[in-house]
GROMACS .gro file of N, CA and C in nm:
model
  225
    1MET      N    1   2.520   0.293   1.596
    1MET     CA    2   2.409   0.305   1.503
    1MET      C    3   2.275   0.288   1.573
    2GLY      N    4   2.262   0.219   1.681
    2GLY     CA    5   2.136   0.202   1.750
    2GLY      C    6   2.078   0.064   1.725
    3SER      N    7   1.964   0.042   1.788
    3SER     CA    8   1.901  -0.089   1.776
    3SER      C    9   1.843  -0.110   1.637
    4THR      N   10   1.810  -0.235   1.607
    4THR     CA   11   1.749  -0.268   1.479
    4THR      C   12   1.617  -0.193   1.462
    5ALA      N   13   1.538  -0.187   1.569
    5ALA     CA   14   1.409  -0.117   1.562
    5ALA      C   15   1.430   0.030   1.527
    6GLU      N   16   1.530   0.094   1.588
    6GLU     CA   17   1.557   0.235   1.559
    6GLU      C   18   1.602   0.254   1.415
    7ARG      N   19   1.679   0.160   1.363
    7ARG     CA   20   1.726   0.172   1.224
    7ARG      C   21   1.611   0.158   1.125
    8HIS      N   22   1.512   0.076   1.158
    8HIS     CA   23   1.400   0.051   1.067
    8HIS      C   24   1.286   0.150   1.084
    9GLU      N   25   1.288   0.228   1.191
    9GLU     CA   26   1.177   0.318   1.219
    9GLU      C   27   1.146   0.414   1.104
   10PRO      N   28   1.243   0.483   1.042
   10PRO     CA   29   1.209   0.572   0.931
   10PRO      C   30   1.145   0.497   0.813
   11ALA      N   31   1.195   0.380   0.781
   11ALA     CA   32   1.139   0.303   0.671
   11ALA      C   33   0.996   0.261   0.704
   12CYS      N   34   0.971   0.225   0.828
   12CYS     CA   35   0.837   0.185   0.868
   12CYS      C   36   0.740   0.302   0.861
   13ARG      N   37   0.786   0.420   0.899
   13ARG     CA   38   0.699   0.538   0.890
   13ARG      C   39   0.665   0.570   0.745
   14VAL      N   40   0.764   0.561   0.658
   14VAL     CA   41   0.741   0.587   0.516
   14VAL      C   42   0.644   0.483   0.460
   15ALA      N   43   0.665   0.357   0.493
   15ALA     CA   44   0.576   0.251   0.445
   15ALA      C   45   0.434   0.273   0.496
   16HIS      N   46   0.421   0.311   0.622
   16HIS     CA   47   0.289   0.337   0.680
   16HIS      C   48   0.219   0.452   0.606
   17ASN      N   49   0.293   0.559   0.579
   17ASN     CA   50   0.235   0.672   0.506
   17ASN      C   51   0.196   0.633   0.364
   18LEU      N   52   0.278   0.551   0.300
   18LEU     CA   53   0.245   0.505   0.165
   18LEU      C   54   0.119   0.417   0.166
   19VAL      N   55   0.108   0.331   0.265
   19VAL     CA   56  -0.012   0.247   0.276
   19VAL      C   57  -0.136   0.335   0.292
   20ASN      N   58  -0.126   0.438   0.375
   20ASN     CA   59  -0.240   0.530   0.392
   20ASN      C   60  -0.275   0.599   0.262
   21THR      N   61  -0.176   0.647   0.189
   21THR     CA   62  -0.200   0.715   0.062
   21THR      C   63  -0.261   0.619  -0.040
   22LEU      N   64  -0.205   0.499  -0.049
   22LEU     CA   65  -0.257   0.399  -0.141
   22LEU      C   66  -0.399   0.359  -0.105
   23SER      N   67  -0.430   0.354   0.024
   23SER     CA   68  -0.566   0.321   0.067
   23SER      C   69  -0.665   0.428   0.020
   24ALA      N   70  -0.624   0.553   0.025
   24ALA     CA   71  -0.709   0.661  -0.026
   24ALA      C   72  -0.730   0.646  -0.177
   25ILE      N   73  -0.625   0.610  -0.248
   25ILE     CA   74  -0.636   0.589  -0.393
   25ILE      C   75  -0.733   0.475  -0.422
   26ILE      N   76  -0.722   0.366  -0.348
   26ILE     CA   77  -0.812   0.252  -0.365
   26ILE      C   78  -0.956   0.294  -0.339
   27GLY      N   79  -0.977   0.369  -0.233
   27GLY     CA   80  -1.112   0.417  -0.201
   27GLY      C   81  -1.170   0.505  -0.310
   28HIS      N   82  -1.088   0.594  -0.364
   28HIS     CA   83  -1.135   0.680  -0.473
   28HIS      C   84  -1.165   0.598  -0.598
   29CYS      N   85  -1.084   0.498  -0.624
   29CYS     CA   86  -1.110   0.409  -0.738
   29CYS      C   87  -1.244   0.338  -0.720
   30ASP      N   88  -1.271   0.292  -0.598
   30ASP     CA   89  -1.399   0.226  -0.571
   30ASP      C   90  -1.516   0.320  -0.595
   31LEU      N   91  -1.503   0.444  -0.549
   31LEU     CA   92  -1.610   0.543  -0.570
   31LEU      C   93  -1.630   0.573  -0.719
   32LEU      N   94  -1.519   0.591  -0.790
   32LEU     CA   95  -1.529   0.617  -0.934
   32LEU      C   96  -1.588   0.498  -1.009
   33ASN      N   97  -1.556   0.379  -0.964
   33ASN     CA   98  -1.605   0.258  -1.031
   33ASN      C   99  -1.758   0.252  -1.029
   34GLU      N  100  -1.818   0.308  -0.924
   34GLU     CA  101  -1.964   0.310  -0.914
   34GLU      C  102  -2.026   0.405  -1.016
   35LYS      N  103  -1.950   0.505  -1.060
   35LYS     CA  104  -2.002   0.608  -1.150
   35LYS      C  105  -1.968   0.585  -1.297
   36ILE      N  106  -1.868   0.502  -1.323
   36ILE     CA  107  -1.815   0.488  -1.458
   36ILE      C  108  -1.887   0.375  -1.532
   37GLU      N  109  -1.899   0.391  -1.661
   37GLU     CA  110  -1.962   0.287  -1.743
   37GLU      C  111  -1.868   0.167  -1.752
   38GLN      N  112  -1.919   0.053  -1.710
   38GLN     CA  113  -1.837  -0.069  -1.709
   38GLN      C  114  -1.809  -0.116  -1.852
   39GLY      N  115  -1.695  -0.179  -1.871
   39GLY     CA  116  -1.657  -0.231  -2.001
   39GLY      C  117  -1.586  -0.131  -2.091
   40THR      N  118  -1.571  -0.008  -2.044
   40THR     CA  119  -1.503   0.094  -2.124
   40THR      C  120  -1.353   0.090  -2.096
   41GLU      N  121  -1.278   0.158  -2.181
   41GLU     CA  122  -1.133   0.167  -2.161
   41GLU      C  123  -1.103   0.237  -2.028
   42ALA      N  124  -1.181   0.339  -1.995
   42ALA     CA  125  -1.160   0.410  -1.868
   42ALA      C  126  -1.182   0.316  -1.749
   43ALA      N  127  -1.283   0.231  -1.757
   43ALA     CA  128  -1.309   0.135  -1.649
   43ALA      C  129  -1.195   0.036  -1.635
   44ARG      N  130  -1.140  -0.008  -1.746
   44ARG     CA  131  -1.027  -0.101  -1.742
   44ARG      C  132  -0.903  -0.034  -1.681
   45ARG      N  133  -0.880   0.090  -1.719
   45ARG     CA  134  -0.765   0.162  -1.663
   45ARG      C  135  -0.783   0.188  -1.513
   46LEU      N  136  -0.904   0.222  -1.474
   46LEU     CA  137  -0.933   0.242  -1.332
   46LEU      C  138  -0.909   0.114  -1.254
   47ALA      N  139  -0.950   0.002  -1.310
   47ALA     CA  140  -0.928  -0.128  -1.245
   47ALA      C  141  -0.778  -0.157  -1.232
   48THR      N  142  -0.701  -0.117  -1.333
   48THR     CA  143  -0.556  -0.137  -1.328
   48THR      C  144  -0.494  -0.056  -1.215
   49VAL      N  145  -0.535   0.070  -1.202
   49VAL     CA  146  -0.483   0.156  -1.094
   49VAL      C  147  -0.520   0.094  -0.959
   50HIS      N  148  -0.643   0.052  -0.945
   50HIS     CA  149  -0.691  -0.010  -0.821
   50HIS      C  150  -0.607  -0.133  -0.787
   51ASP      N  151  -0.589  -0.222  -0.885
   51ASP     CA  152  -0.514  -0.345  -0.862
   51ASP      C  153  -0.368  -0.319  -0.828
   52LEU      N  154  -0.306  -0.222  -0.896
   52LEU     CA  155  -0.167  -0.188  -0.866
   52LEU      C  156  -0.152  -0.133  -0.725
   53ALA      N  157  -0.247  -0.048  -0.685
   53ALA     CA  158  -0.243   0.010  -0.550
   53ALA      C  159  -0.260  -0.100  -0.445
   54GLU      N  160  -0.354  -0.192  -0.468
   54GLU     CA  161  -0.373  -0.302  -0.373
   54GLU      C  162  -0.248  -0.389  -0.363
   55SER      N  163  -0.186  -0.417  -0.476
   55SER     CA  164  -0.064  -0.498  -0.477
   55SER      C  165   0.048  -0.428  -0.399
   56ALA      N  166   0.061  -0.298  -0.417
   56ALA     CA  167   0.165  -0.223  -0.346
   56ALA      C  168   0.138  -0.225  -0.196
   57VAL      N  169   0.013  -0.213  -0.155
   57VAL     CA  170  -0.022  -0.219  -0.012
   57VAL      C  171   0.018  -0.354   0.045
   58LYS      N  172  -0.012  -0.461  -0.027
   58LYS     CA  173   0.023  -0.595   0.021
   58LYS      C  174   0.174  -0.610   0.037
   59GLN      N  175   0.249  -0.562  -0.061
   59GLN     CA  176   0.395  -0.572  -0.055
   59GLN      C  177   0.451  -0.490   0.061
   60LEU      N  178   0.401  -0.369   0.079
   60LEU     CA  179   0.449  -0.285   0.189
   60LEU      C  180   0.414  -0.345   0.324
   61THR      N  181   0.296  -0.402   0.336
   61THR     CA  182   0.254  -0.465   0.461
   61THR      C  183   0.343  -0.585   0.493
   62GLU      N  184   0.373  -0.666   0.393
   62GLU     CA  185   0.463  -0.780   0.413
   62GLU      C  186   0.602  -0.732   0.456
   63HIS      N  187   0.649  -0.624   0.394
   63HIS     CA  188   0.780  -0.570   0.429
   63HIS      C  189   0.780  -0.519   0.574
   64GLN      N  190   0.674  -0.451   0.613
   64GLN     CA  191   0.664  -0.402   0.751
   64GLN      C  192   0.666  -0.519   0.849
   65ARG      N  193   0.593  -0.626   0.818
   65ARG     CA  194   0.591  -0.742   0.906
   65ARG      C  195   0.729  -0.806   0.918
   66ALA      N  196   0.799  -0.813   0.805
   66ALA     CA  197   0.934  -0.871   0.807
   66ALA      C  198   1.028  -0.786   0.892
   67LEU      N  199   1.019  -0.654   0.880
   67LEU     CA  200   1.103  -0.566   0.962
   67LEU      C  201   1.069  -0.580   1.109
   68ALA      N  202   0.940  -0.591   1.140
   68ALA     CA  203   0.900  -0.607   1.280
   68ALA      C  204   0.950  -0.738   1.337
   69ALA      N  205   0.944  -0.844   1.257
   69ALA     CA  206   0.994  -0.975   1.302
   69ALA      C  207   1.144  -0.968   1.326
   70GLU      N  208   1.215  -0.902   1.235
   70GLU     CA  209   1.361  -0.888   1.249
   70GLU      C  210   1.394  -0.809   1.375
   71SER      N  211   1.318  -0.706   1.401
   71SER     CA  212   1.341  -0.624   1.522
   71SER      C  213   1.318  -0.704   1.648
   72ARG      N  214   1.214  -0.789   1.647
   72ARG     CA  215   1.185  -0.872   1.765
   72ARG      C  216   1.297  -0.972   1.789
   73LYS      N  217   1.350  -1.029   1.682
   73LYS     CA  218   1.459  -1.128   1.694
   73LYS      C  219   1.586  -1.060   1.750
   74ALA      N  220   1.613  -0.939   1.701
   74ALA     CA  221   1.735  -0.869   1.743
   74ALA      C  222   1.722  -0.812   1.884
   75GLY      N  223   1.597  -0.784   1.923
   75GLY     CA  224   1.574  -0.717   2.051
   75GLY      C  225   1.579  -0.809   2.164
   0.00000   0.00000   0.00000
């Protein structure tokens, strides 16, 4: 099957790509937030999308760190 690092490489690439995509979503939310009227339903929904994307980035980053630590231990 190969080393632990080799087994985790596809998952790490996917996680990295997801983090990049989510970062773009967060950036677009920030830009839209500057243009949208605060206190509206649209502003609340935009904030929800922003917060969910940030949470997903944090979770993916933690997962990547855990995989890297596991690879170092096995290597």
